[in-house]
Tab-separated table of C-alpha atoms in Angstrom:
chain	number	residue	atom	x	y	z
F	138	UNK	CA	-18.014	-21.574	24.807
F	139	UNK	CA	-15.449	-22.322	21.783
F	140	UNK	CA	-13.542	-19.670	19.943
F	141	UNK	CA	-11.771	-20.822	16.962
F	142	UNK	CA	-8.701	-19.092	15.597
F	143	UNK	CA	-7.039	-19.741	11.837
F	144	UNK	CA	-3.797	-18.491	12.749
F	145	UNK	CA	-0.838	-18.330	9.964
F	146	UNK	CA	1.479	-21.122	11.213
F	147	UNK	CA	4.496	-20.414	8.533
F	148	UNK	CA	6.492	-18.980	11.586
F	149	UNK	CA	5.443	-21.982	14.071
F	150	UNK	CA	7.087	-19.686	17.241
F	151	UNK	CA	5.210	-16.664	16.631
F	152	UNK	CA	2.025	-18.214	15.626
F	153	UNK	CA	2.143	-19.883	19.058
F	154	UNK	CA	2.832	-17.018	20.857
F	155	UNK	CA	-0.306	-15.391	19.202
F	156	UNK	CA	-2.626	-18.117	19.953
F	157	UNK	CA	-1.452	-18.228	23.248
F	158	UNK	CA	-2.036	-14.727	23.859
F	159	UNK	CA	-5.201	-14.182	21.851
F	160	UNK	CA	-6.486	-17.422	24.186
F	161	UNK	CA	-5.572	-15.133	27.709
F	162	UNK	CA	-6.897	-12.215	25.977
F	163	UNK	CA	-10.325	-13.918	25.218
F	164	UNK	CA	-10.914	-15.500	28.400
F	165	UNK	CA	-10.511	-12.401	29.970
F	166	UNK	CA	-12.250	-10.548	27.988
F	167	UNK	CA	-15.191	-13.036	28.346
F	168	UNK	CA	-15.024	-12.326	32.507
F	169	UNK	CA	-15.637	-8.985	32.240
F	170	UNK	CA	-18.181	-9.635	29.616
F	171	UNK	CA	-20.150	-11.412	32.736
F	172	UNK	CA	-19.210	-8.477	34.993
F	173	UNK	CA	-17.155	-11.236	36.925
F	174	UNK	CA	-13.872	-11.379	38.876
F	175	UNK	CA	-11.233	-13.443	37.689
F	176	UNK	CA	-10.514	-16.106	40.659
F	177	UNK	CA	-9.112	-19.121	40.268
F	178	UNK	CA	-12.218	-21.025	40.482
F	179	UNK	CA	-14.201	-18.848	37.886
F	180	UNK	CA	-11.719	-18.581	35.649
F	181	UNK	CA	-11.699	-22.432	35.199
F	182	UNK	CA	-15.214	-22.686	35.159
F	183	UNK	CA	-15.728	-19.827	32.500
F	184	UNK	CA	-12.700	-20.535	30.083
F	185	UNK	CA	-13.237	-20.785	26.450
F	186	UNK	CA	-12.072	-23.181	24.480
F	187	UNK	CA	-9.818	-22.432	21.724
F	188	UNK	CA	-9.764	-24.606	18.797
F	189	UNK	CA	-6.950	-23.702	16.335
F	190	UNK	CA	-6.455	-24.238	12.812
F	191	UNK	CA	-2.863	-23.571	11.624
F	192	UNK	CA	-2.626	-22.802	8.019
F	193	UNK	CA	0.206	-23.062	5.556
F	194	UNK	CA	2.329	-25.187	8.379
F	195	UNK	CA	-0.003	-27.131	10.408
F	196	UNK	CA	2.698	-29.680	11.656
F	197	UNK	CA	4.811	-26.603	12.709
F	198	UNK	CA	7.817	-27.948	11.789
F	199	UNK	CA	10.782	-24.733	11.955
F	200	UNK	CA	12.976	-26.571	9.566
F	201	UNK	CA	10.833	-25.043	6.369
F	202	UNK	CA	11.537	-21.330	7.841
F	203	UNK	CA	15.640	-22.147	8.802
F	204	UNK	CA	17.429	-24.402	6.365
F	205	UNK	CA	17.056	-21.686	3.395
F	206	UNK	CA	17.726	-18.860	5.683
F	207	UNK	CA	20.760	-20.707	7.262
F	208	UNK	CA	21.703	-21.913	3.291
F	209	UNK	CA	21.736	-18.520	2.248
F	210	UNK	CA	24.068	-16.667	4.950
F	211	UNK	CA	26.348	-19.754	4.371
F	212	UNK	CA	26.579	-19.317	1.079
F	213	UNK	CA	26.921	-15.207	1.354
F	214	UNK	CA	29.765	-15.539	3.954
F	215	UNK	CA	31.872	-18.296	1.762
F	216	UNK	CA	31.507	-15.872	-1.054
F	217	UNK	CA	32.708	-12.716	0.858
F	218	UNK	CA	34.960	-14.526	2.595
F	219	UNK	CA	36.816	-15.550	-0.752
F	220	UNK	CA	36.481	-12.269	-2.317
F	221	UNK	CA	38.144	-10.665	0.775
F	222	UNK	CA	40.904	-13.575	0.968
F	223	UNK	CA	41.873	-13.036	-2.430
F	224	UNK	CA	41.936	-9.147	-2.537
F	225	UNK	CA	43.893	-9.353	0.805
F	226	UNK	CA	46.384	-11.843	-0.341
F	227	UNK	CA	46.917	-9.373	-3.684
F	228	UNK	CA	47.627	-6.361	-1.489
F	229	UNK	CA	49.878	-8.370	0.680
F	230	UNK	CA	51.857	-9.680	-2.283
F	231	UNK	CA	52.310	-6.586	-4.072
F	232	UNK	CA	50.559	-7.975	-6.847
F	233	UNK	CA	47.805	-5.659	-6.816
F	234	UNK	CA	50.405	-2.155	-6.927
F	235	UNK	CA	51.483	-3.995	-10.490
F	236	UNK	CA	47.671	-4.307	-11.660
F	237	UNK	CA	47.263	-0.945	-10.601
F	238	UNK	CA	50.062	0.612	-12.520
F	239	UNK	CA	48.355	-0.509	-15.697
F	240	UNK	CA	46.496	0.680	-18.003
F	241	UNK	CA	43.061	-0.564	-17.211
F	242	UNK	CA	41.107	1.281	-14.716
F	243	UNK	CA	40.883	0.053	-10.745
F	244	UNK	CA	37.023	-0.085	-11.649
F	245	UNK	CA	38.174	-3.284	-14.386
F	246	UNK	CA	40.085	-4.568	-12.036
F	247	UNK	CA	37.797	-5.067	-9.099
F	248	UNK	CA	35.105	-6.315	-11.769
F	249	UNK	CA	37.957	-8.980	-12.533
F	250	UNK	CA	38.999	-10.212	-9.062
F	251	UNK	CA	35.115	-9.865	-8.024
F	252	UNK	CA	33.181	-11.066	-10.932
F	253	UNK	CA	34.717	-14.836	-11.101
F	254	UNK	CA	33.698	-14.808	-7.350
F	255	UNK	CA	30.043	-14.374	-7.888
F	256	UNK	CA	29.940	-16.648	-11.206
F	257	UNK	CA	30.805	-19.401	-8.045
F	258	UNK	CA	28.042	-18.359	-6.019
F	259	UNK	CA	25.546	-18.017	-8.677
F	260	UNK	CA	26.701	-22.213	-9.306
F	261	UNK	CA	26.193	-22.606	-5.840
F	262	UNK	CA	22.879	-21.164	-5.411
F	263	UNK	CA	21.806	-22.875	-8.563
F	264	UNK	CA	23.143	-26.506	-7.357
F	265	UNK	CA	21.883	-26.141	-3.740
């Protein structure tokens, strides 16, 4: 007997971990359908067959479900990584006791040392 699955393949390791359990699952399922014990020589003899047809990845290839994952933590962690460089490096300096005196509010000033920060990451999103 054949059993034929349509799994979702856009996440090619947990679509194969389904099939492969569904495919256990099925044959075993079929023993005790026939009231049978599951030996060795039985369980050969009475296995389905599983025919699979993966959908929206059918190659399985991972590199569709990492590259814009990876490509977006890269380009979060250069961003906060600036953001934090620069604010540290005004509090080191003293700088940011001057802005503070003032007589904008801290709220401006964050906007100002933050805001040119994400205008970069909004080019980088945009060019990658």
């Amino acid at each position: 007997p054949q059993i034929l699955i349509e799994a979702d393949a856009t996440d090619p390791a947990v679509a194969s971990g389904a099939i492969s359990t569904l495919g256990t699952v099925a044959n075993q399922a079929l023993l005790r359908a026939r009231g049978m014990q599951q030996t060795a020589a039985e369980a050969a003899r009475g296995q389905l067959e599983v025919v699979v047809h993966r959908r929206y990845n059918p190659e399985g290839i991972s590199q569709y479900n990492i590259v814009p994952g990876l490509l977006g933590v890269i380009l979060q962690m250069t961003m906060v990584m600036m953001t934090s460089i620069a604010l540290t490096r005004e509090t080191e300096r003293g700088t940011m006791e001057n802005l503070l005196a003032m007589p904008s509010s801290p709220l401006e000033i964050m906007l100002g040392k933050v805001l040119p920060y994400l205008a970069v990451g909004a080019v980088q999103v945009v060019v990658v």
